[in-house]
CSV table of C-alpha atoms and ligand atoms in Angstrom, one decimal:
chain,number,residue,atom,x,y,z
A,1270,MET,CA,21.7,-16.4,1.5
A,1271,ASN,CA,22.4,-12.4,2.8
A,1272,GLU,CA,19.8,-10.5,4.9
A,1273,VAL,CA,18.3,-8.9,2.0
A,1274,VAL,CA,17.7,-11.5,-0.1
A,1275,LYS,CA,16.4,-13.8,3.4
A,1276,THR,CA,13.8,-10.4,3.7
A,1277,ILE,CA,12.9,-10.4,-0.1
A,1278,LEU,CA,12.0,-13.9,0.2
A,1279,LYS,CA,10.2,-14.2,3.7
A,1280,ARG,CA,8.1,-10.9,3.2
A,1281,ARG,CA,4.3,-11.8,2.8
A,1282,SER,CA,1.3,-9.9,2.4
A,1283,THR,CA,-0.2,-9.5,5.9
A,1284,ARG,CA,-4.1,-9.6,6.3
A,1285,SER,CA,-4.4,-9.5,9.9
A,1286,PHE,CA,-2.8,-6.6,12.1
A,1287,THR,CA,-2.6,-5.6,16.1
A,1288,PRO,CA,-4.1,-2.2,17.0
A,1289,ASP,CA,-0.8,-1.5,18.3
A,1290,GLN,CA,0.5,1.6,16.4
A,1291,LEU,CA,3.9,2.3,14.4
A,1292,THR,CA,6.7,3.9,16.3
A,1293,GLU,CA,7.8,7.3,15.4
A,1294,GLU,CA,11.0,6.0,14.1
A,1295,GLU,CA,9.5,3.0,12.3
A,1296,LEU,CA,7.3,4.9,10.2
A,1297,SER,CA,10.0,7.6,9.6
A,1298,VAL,CA,12.4,4.5,8.4
A,1299,LEU,CA,9.3,3.4,5.9
A,1300,LEU,CA,9.2,6.8,4.5
A,1301,GLU,CA,12.9,7.4,4.2
A,1302,THR,CA,13.3,4.0,2.2
A,1303,ALA,CA,10.3,5.1,-0.1
A,1304,ARG,CA,12.2,8.5,-0.8
A,1305,PHE,CA,15.3,6.3,-1.9
A,1306,ALA,CA,13.6,4.1,-4.1
A,1307,PRO,CA,14.6,4.4,-7.8
A,1308,SER,CA,12.7,7.0,-10.2
A,1309,GLY,CA,12.6,7.8,-13.8
A,1310,MET,CA,15.5,10.1,-14.6
A,1311,ASN,CA,15.5,10.7,-10.9
A,1312,ARG,CA,12.0,12.7,-10.9
A,1313,GLN,CA,10.5,11.4,-7.9
A,1314,PRO,CA,7.3,12.4,-8.6
A,1315,TRP,CA,5.5,11.2,-5.6
A,1316,HIS,CA,3.6,12.2,-2.8
A,1317,PHE,CA,2.7,10.1,0.3
A,1318,THR,CA,0.1,10.3,2.7
A,1319,VAL,CA,0.4,8.6,6.2
A,1320,VAL,CA,-3.1,8.3,7.5
A,1321,GLN,CA,-3.1,7.0,11.4
A,1322,ASN,CA,-6.1,8.7,12.3
A,1323,PRO,CA,-9.0,6.7,13.1
A,1324,GLU,CA,-11.6,8.6,11.9
A,1325,THR,CA,-10.2,9.7,8.2
A,1326,LEU,CA,-9.1,5.9,8.2
A,1327,HIS,CA,-12.8,5.2,8.6
A,1328,ARG,CA,-13.6,7.4,5.8
A,1329,ILE,CA,-11.4,5.9,3.5
A,1330,ASN,CA,-12.8,2.7,4.8
A,1331,GLU,CA,-16.4,3.5,3.6
A,1332,ALA,CA,-15.0,4.9,0.1
A,1333,CYS,CA,-13.4,1.4,-0.5
A,1334,ARG,CA,-16.7,-0.5,0.5
A,1335,GLN,CA,-18.5,1.7,-1.7
A,1336,VAL,CA,-15.9,1.0,-5.0
A,1337,LEU,CA,-15.9,-2.7,-3.8
A,1338,LEU,CA,-19.7,-2.8,-3.7
A,1339,GLY,CA,-19.9,-1.5,-7.2
A,1340,SER,CA,-17.3,-4.0,-8.2
A,1341,GLY,CA,-19.8,-6.4,-10.1
A,1342,VAL,CA,-17.2,-8.7,-8.3
A,1343,LYS,CA,-19.4,-11.2,-5.8
A,1344,ALA,CA,-16.5,-11.9,-3.6
A,1345,MET,CA,-15.5,-8.0,-3.4
A,1346,GLU,CA,-19.2,-7.6,-3.0
A,1347,ASP,CA,-19.8,-10.3,-0.3
A,1348,ARG,CA,-16.5,-8.5,1.9
A,1349,ALA,CA,-17.8,-5.3,1.3
A,1350,LYS,CA,-21.3,-6.1,2.9
A,1351,GLY,CA,-19.9,-7.3,6.2
A,1352,ASN,CA,-19.9,-5.5,9.7
A,1353,ASP,CA,-16.7,-5.7,10.4
A,1354,PHE,CA,-15.3,-4.7,6.7
A,1355,SER,CA,-11.6,-3.5,6.9
A,1356,ILE,CA,-9.8,-2.9,3.4
A,1357,CYS,CA,-6.8,-2.7,5.1
A,1358,TYR,CA,-7.3,-5.5,7.9
A,1359,LYS,CA,-7.5,-2.7,10.2
A,1360,ALA,CA,-4.1,-1.7,10.2
A,1361,PRO,CA,-3.2,1.5,12.3
A,1362,THR,CA,-1.2,3.0,9.0
A,1363,LEU,CA,-2.2,3.6,5.8
A,1364,ILE,CA,0.1,5.2,3.5
A,1365,LEU,CA,-1.3,6.3,0.1
A,1366,VAL,CA,1.2,7.1,-2.9
A,1367,ALA,CA,0.0,9.4,-5.5
A,1368,VAL,CA,2.3,10.5,-8.3
A,1369,ASP,CA,2.2,13.4,-10.6
A,1370,GLU,CA,0.2,12.6,-13.8
A,1371,GLN,CA,2.7,14.6,-16.2
A,1372,VAL,CA,5.2,12.1,-15.4
A,1373,HIS,CA,5.2,8.9,-17.7
A,1374,THR,CA,7.4,6.6,-15.2
A,1375,GLY,CA,5.1,7.9,-12.3
A,1376,ARG,CA,3.2,4.6,-12.1
A,1377,TYR,CA,6.4,2.2,-12.0
A,1378,ASP,CA,8.1,4.9,-9.5
A,1379,GLY,CA,5.6,4.9,-7.0
A,1380,ALA,CA,5.1,1.2,-6.8
A,1381,VAL,CA,8.9,0.9,-6.5
A,1382,ALA,CA,8.5,3.5,-3.4
A,1383,LEU,CA,5.7,0.8,-2.2
A,1384,GLU,CA,7.8,-2.1,-2.3
A,1385,ASN,CA,10.5,-0.5,-0.7
A,1386,MET,CA,8.4,0.3,2.5
A,1387,PHE,CA,7.1,-3.3,2.2
A,1388,LEU,CA,10.7,-5.0,2.4
A,1389,ALA,CA,11.9,-2.2,5.0
A,1390,ALA,CA,8.5,-3.2,7.0
A,1391,GLU,CA,9.6,-6.9,7.0
A,1392,SER,CA,13.1,-6.3,7.9
A,1393,MET,CA,11.8,-4.5,11.0
A,1394,GLY,CA,9.2,-7.4,11.9
A,1395,LEU,CA,6.2,-5.3,10.7
A,1396,GLY,CA,3.5,-6.5,8.9
A,1397,SER,CA,2.4,-4.7,5.2
A,1398,CYS,CA,-0.3,-5.3,2.5
A,1399,TRP,CA,-0.7,-3.2,-1.1
A,1400,ILE,CA,-4.0,-1.9,-0.5
A,1401,HIS,CA,-5.7,-1.2,-4.1
A,1402,ALA,CA,-9.0,0.1,-3.9
A,1403,VAL,CA,-7.9,3.2,-2.0
A,1404,SER,CA,-6.5,4.1,-5.3
A,1405,LEU,CA,-9.9,3.9,-7.0
A,1406,ILE,CA,-11.9,5.9,-4.4
A,1407,PHE,CA,-11.3,9.1,-6.4
A,1408,ASN,CA,-11.7,7.8,-9.7
A,1409,GLY,CA,-14.5,10.4,-11.8
A,1410,GLY,CA,-13.7,12.7,-9.5
A,1411,ALA,CA,-15.5,10.9,-6.5
A,1412,ASN,CA,-14.6,11.9,-2.4
A,1413,GLU,CA,-13.4,15.2,-3.4
A,1414,ALA,CA,-13.1,16.6,0.4
A,1415,LEU,CA,-11.5,13.1,1.5
A,1416,ARG,CA,-9.1,14.1,-1.4
A,1417,LYS,CA,-8.8,17.5,0.4
A,1418,GLU,CA,-8.0,16.0,3.8
A,1419,LEU,CA,-5.6,13.5,2.8
A,1420,GLN,CA,-3.5,16.6,1.4
A,1421,ILE,CA,-2.7,14.8,-2.3
A,1422,PRO,CA,-1.2,17.7,-4.3
A,1423,ALA,CA,-3.2,19.0,-7.4
A,1424,GLY,CA,-2.3,17.3,-10.6
A,1425,TYR,CA,-1.3,13.7,-8.8
A,1426,ALA,CA,-2.9,10.5,-9.0
A,1427,PRO,CA,-3.2,8.1,-6.2
A,1428,ILE,CA,-1.5,4.7,-7.5
A,1429,GLY,CA,-1.5,2.3,-4.6
A,1430,SER,CA,-1.3,2.3,-0.9
A,1431,GLY,CA,-0.1,0.4,1.9
A,1432,ALA,CA,-1.4,-1.2,5.0
A,1433,PHE,CA,1.5,-1.2,7.5
A,1434,GLY,CA,1.7,-2.3,11.5
A,1435,ARG,CA,2.0,-5.4,13.3
A,1436,LYS,CA,1.1,-8.7,12.6
A,1437,ALA,CA,-1.8,-10.7,14.3
A,1438,ALA,CA,-0.3,-14.1,12.2
A,1439,GLU,CA,2.0,-15.2,10.1
A,1440,ALA,CA,0.9,-15.5,6.7
A,1441,GLN,CA,1.6,-18.7,4.5
A,1442,ALA,CA,3.2,-18.0,1.4
A,1443,ALA,CA,1.4,-17.9,-2.0
A,1444,PRO,CA,2.0,-20.1,-4.4
A,1445,ARG,CA,4.2,-19.0,-7.2
A,1446,LYS,CA,3.9,-19.8,-11.1
A,1447,GLU,CA,6.3,-22.1,-12.7
A,1448,ASN,CA,7.7,-21.4,-16.2
A,1449,THR,CA,7.6,-17.3,-16.1
A,1450,ILE,CA,11.7,-17.2,-16.7
A,1451,THR,CA,13.5,-17.3,-19.9
A,1452,ILE,CA,17.2,-17.3,-19.8
A,1453,LEU,CA,19.5,-16.5,-23.0
A,1454,LYS,CA,23.1,-17.7,-23.1
B,1899,LIG,C1,-0.7,-4.1,-7.4
B,1899,LIG,C2,-1.0,-5.0,-6.5
B,1899,LIG,C3,-2.3,-4.7,-5.9
B,1899,LIG,C4,-2.9,-5.5,-4.7
B,1899,LIG,N1,-3.8,-5.2,-4.0
B,1899,LIG,C5,-4.3,-6.1,-3.1
B,1899,LIG,C6,-5.4,-5.7,-2.1
B,1899,LIG,O1,-6.2,-4.8,-2.9
B,1899,LIG,N2,-5.7,-6.3,-1.4
B,1899,LIG,C7,-4.9,-7.4,-0.5
B,1899,LIG,O2,-5.2,-7.7,0.4
B,1899,LIG,N3,-3.8,-7.4,-1.2
B,1899,LIG,C8,-3.6,-7.1,-2.8
B,1899,LIG,N4,-2.2,-7.2,-3.0
B,1899,LIG,C9,-1.7,-8.6,-2.5
B,1899,LIG,C10,-1.2,-9.6,-3.5
B,1899,LIG,O3,-2.5,-10.6,-3.2
B,1899,LIG,C11,0.0,-10.5,-3.1
B,1899,LIG,O4,1.0,-10.0,-3.1
B,1899,LIG,C12,-0.1,-11.6,-3.4
B,1899,LIG,O5,-1.2,-12.8,-3.7
B,1899,LIG,C13,1.3,-12.3,-3.7
B,1899,LIG,O6,1.2,-12.8,-2.1
B,1899,LIG,P1,2.3,-12.7,-1.1
B,1899,LIG,O7,2.7,-10.9,-1.2
B,1899,LIG,O8,2.3,-12.7,0.5
B,1899,LIG,O9,3.7,-12.6,-1.4
B,1899,LIG,C14,-1.6,-6.6,-4.0
B,1899,LIG,C15,-0.6,-6.7,-4.8
B,1899,LIG,C16,0.0,-5.6,-5.8
B,1899,LIG,C17,1.2,-5.8,-6.3
């Protein structure tokens, strides 16, 4: 098995991070792998906002708390009520991906860019996790000031975000479904 395949199979969603920040070199490699992701007609309709500032991370966390509290899902509401609530599991870096709303492949393009960063993170011994709620905090024009602070370009919609940092613990492999493949020969 080659190293790329090993990395893909070894990557897990990390939900426990140490406070240690990524190095500038690590961050720059992650972003470069995102920029080199495939995109429909090579439009590269993405924008990446890297958040490492603790106050901004706190504002994002509180906005996500509101989303979870209004989700109608008891487990999410209970999680959001906790004093220690951290939507990104206290990861020191959050990368928000927003895509041009006019580009019909934008959502897929943004997702593969995120996955490139997750795999690159694993290959560098870092942890990562897709954090969905961050892409919901601007729905209906909410949190406009925060949107400005994150410098999301006009006409771009957040589609997802990734938490990145050093793993505080190794995650267990989540079970995989059987019978999801059809091979026609
Ligand atoms: C679109 C998408 C949204 C996700 N949102 C979250 C999330 O908000 N919080 C979280 O902890 N994990 C999130 N995950 C991670 C999944 O829960 C995880 O990938 C899945 O359970 C399989 O585990 P693994 O990544 O360790 O293989 C998300 C994954 C995807 C692809």
